[in-house]
Coordinates of C-alpha atoms in Angstrom, one line a residue:
X1 CA 138.3 136.0 138.8
X2 CA 137.9 137.4 142.3
X3 CA 136.7 140.7 140.9
X4 CA 134.0 138.8 138.9
X5 CA 132.7 137.2 142.1
X6 CA 132.0 140.7 143.5
X7 CA 131.0 142.7 140.4
X8 CA 129.7 140.0 138.0
X9 CA 132.0 141.4 135.4
X10 CA 135.8 141.3 134.7
X11 CA 138.1 143.8 133.1
X12 CA 141.8 143.0 132.5
X13 CA 144.2 144.8 134.7
X14 CA 146.2 147.5 133.0
X15 CA 149.5 145.7 133.5
X16 CA 148.2 142.5 131.7
X17 CA 149.7 142.4 128.3
X18 CA 147.6 139.7 126.6
X19 CA 145.5 140.0 123.5
X20 CA 141.8 140.2 124.3
X21 CA 141.0 137.1 122.2
X22 CA 143.3 135.0 124.4
X23 CA 142.2 136.7 127.6
X24 CA 138.5 135.9 127.1
X25 CA 139.3 132.3 126.0
X26 CA 141.4 131.8 129.1
X27 CA 138.8 133.3 131.4
X28 CA 136.3 130.8 129.8
X29 CA 138.7 127.9 130.4
X30 CA 139.2 129.0 134.0
X31 CA 135.5 129.4 134.6
X32 CA 135.0 125.9 133.2
X33 CA 137.7 124.5 135.5
X34 CA 136.1 126.1 138.5
X35 CA 132.6 125.4 137.4
X36 CA 131.3 129.0 137.3
X37 CA 128.6 128.9 134.5
X38 CA 127.7 132.6 134.6
X39 CA 131.4 133.5 134.2
X40 CA 131.6 131.1 131.3
X41 CA 128.7 132.8 129.6
X42 CA 130.1 136.2 130.1
X43 CA 133.5 135.2 128.8
X44 CA 131.9 133.5 125.8
X45 CA 130.0 136.7 125.0
X46 CA 133.1 138.8 125.3
X47 CA 135.1 136.3 123.2
X48 CA 132.4 136.3 120.5
X49 CA 132.2 140.1 120.4
X50 CA 136.0 140.5 120.1
X51 CA 136.6 137.6 117.7
X52 CA 134.0 138.8 115.2
X53 CA 136.2 141.7 114.3
X54 CA 139.7 140.7 115.6
X55 CA 140.2 137.3 114.0
X56 CA 143.0 138.0 111.6
X57 CA 146.0 137.6 113.9
X58 CA 148.1 135.0 115.6
X59 CA 146.1 135.3 118.8
X60 CA 143.1 133.6 117.1
X61 CA 145.2 130.6 116.2
X62 CA 146.6 130.4 119.7
X63 CA 143.1 130.6 121.2
X64 CA 141.9 127.8 119.0
X65 CA 144.9 125.7 120.2
X66 CA 144.1 126.3 123.8
X67 CA 140.4 125.8 123.4
X68 CA 140.9 122.4 121.7
X69 CA 143.6 121.3 124.2
X70 CA 142.0 122.4 127.4
X71 CA 138.3 122.0 126.7
X72 CA 138.0 118.5 125.2
X73 CA 134.3 118.1 125.6
X74 CA 133.0 121.6 125.8
X75 CA 131.5 123.0 122.6
X76 CA 130.9 126.6 123.8
X77 CA 134.0 128.3 122.4
X78 CA 134.7 125.5 119.9
X79 CA 131.6 126.3 118.0
X80 CA 132.4 130.0 118.0
X81 CA 135.9 129.6 116.6
X82 CA 134.7 127.1 114.0
X83 CA 132.0 129.6 112.8
X84 CA 134.5 132.5 112.7
X85 CA 137.0 130.4 110.8
X86 CA 134.4 129.2 108.3
X87 CA 133.4 132.8 107.6
X88 CA 137.0 133.9 107.0
X89 CA 138.6 130.6 105.9
X90 CA 140.1 132.1 102.7
X91 CA 141.9 134.9 104.5
X92 CA 143.0 132.7 107.3
X93 CA 144.5 130.1 104.9
X94 CA 146.9 132.8 103.9
X95 CA 148.3 133.0 107.4
X96 CA 151.2 130.6 108.3
X97 CA 150.2 130.4 112.0
X98 CA 146.7 129.3 111.0
X99 CA 148.0 126.7 108.6
X100 CA 150.3 125.3 111.2
X101 CA 147.5 125.2 113.8
X102 CA 145.3 123.2 111.3
X103 CA 148.1 120.6 111.2
X104 CA 148.5 120.6 115.0
X105 CA 144.8 120.4 115.8
X106 CA 143.2 117.9 113.4
X107 CA 140.0 117.9 115.5
X108 CA 139.6 121.6 114.7
X109 CA 140.3 120.9 111.1
X110 CA 137.6 118.2 111.0
X111 CA 135.1 120.5 112.7
X112 CA 135.9 123.3 110.3
X113 CA 135.6 121.0 107.3
X114 CA 132.2 119.7 108.6
X115 CA 131.0 123.2 109.0
X116 CA 132.1 124.3 105.5
X117 CA 130.6 121.2 103.9
X118 CA 127.4 121.5 105.9
X119 CA 127.0 125.1 104.9
X120 CA 127.6 124.2 101.2
X121 CA 125.1 121.3 101.5
X122 CA 122.5 123.7 103.0
X123 CA 123.0 126.2 100.2
X124 CA 122.5 123.5 97.6
X125 CA 119.4 122.3 99.4
X126 CA 118.1 125.8 99.5
X127 CA 118.6 126.2 95.8
X128 CA 116.9 122.9 95.1
X129 CA 114.1 123.8 97.4
X130 CA 113.6 127.3 95.9
X131 CA 113.6 125.8 92.4
X132 CA 111.0 123.2 93.5
X133 CA 108.9 125.9 95.2
X134 CA 109.0 128.0 92.1
X135 CA 107.9 125.0 90.0
X136 CA 105.1 124.2 92.5
X137 CA 103.8 127.8 92.5
X138 CA 103.8 127.8 88.7
X139 CA 102.1 124.4 88.5
X140 CA 99.5 125.3 91.3
X141 CA 98.7 128.8 89.9
X142 CA 95.0 129.3 89.8
X143 CA 94.3 125.8 91.1
X144 CA 93.1 124.8 94.5
X145 CA 95.1 122.1 96.3
X146 CA 93.3 119.0 97.4
X147 CA 94.5 116.3 99.7
X148 CA 93.4 112.8 99.0
X149 CA 94.0 109.6 101.0
X150 CA 94.5 106.3 99.4
X151 CA 95.7 102.8 100.3
X152 CA 98.8 101.8 98.5
X153 CA 97.9 98.1 98.6
X154 CA 94.3 98.1 97.4
X155 CA 93.9 101.7 96.1
X156 CA 90.8 102.2 98.2
X157 CA 90.0 105.9 99.0
X158 CA 87.2 105.5 101.5
X159 CA 88.5 106.0 105.1
X160 CA 91.6 107.1 106.9
X161 CA 92.5 103.5 107.6
X162 CA 91.7 101.1 104.8
X163 CA 88.8 98.8 105.9
X164 CA 89.8 96.2 103.3
X165 CA 93.4 95.6 104.3
X166 CA 93.8 97.7 107.6
X167 CA 96.7 99.8 106.2
X168 CA 97.1 103.5 107.1
X169 CA 96.4 105.8 104.1
X170 CA 99.0 108.0 102.4
X171 CA 98.2 111.6 101.5
X172 CA 98.7 113.0 98.1
X173 CA 98.3 116.7 97.2
X174 CA 97.0 117.3 93.7
X175 CA 95.9 120.4 91.9
X176 CA 92.3 120.5 90.7
X177 CA 90.6 123.3 88.8

């Protein structure tokens, strides 16, 4: 950490025998403890870079444990590990250390499940939206859209606010030739 304060970067000492995933997670945790936001950002970026390719090992599970134990309110690295785990959940489920960690850290398990379900829901919404868009394009083909305002209470179509009942108008798009 002292080196960072002079150089605004950190490099592990050659005698340090720690996996880079754990190293960057621990630097982030220390930066959080000592309230050094720039070091936290740097550690997060280094962690992200390494974990994108080096996730299939025990160090990833250990890092998740430490992140969830030592950073109870900080989402910085939590969001990163949840995203990586979501992207590789099938391969990670084959790892005993990852399965054990899922049981030890139910908060991570819930975050991962939320992410997986949210992604699935988003995909379903995209499919439904793309189907609806395709139908709209087919239906509107060759027609000019027209927006009309009407009052749902008295069906008046005169002004933006109905003069008869003072309700705000609703807009409907229809296709006209």
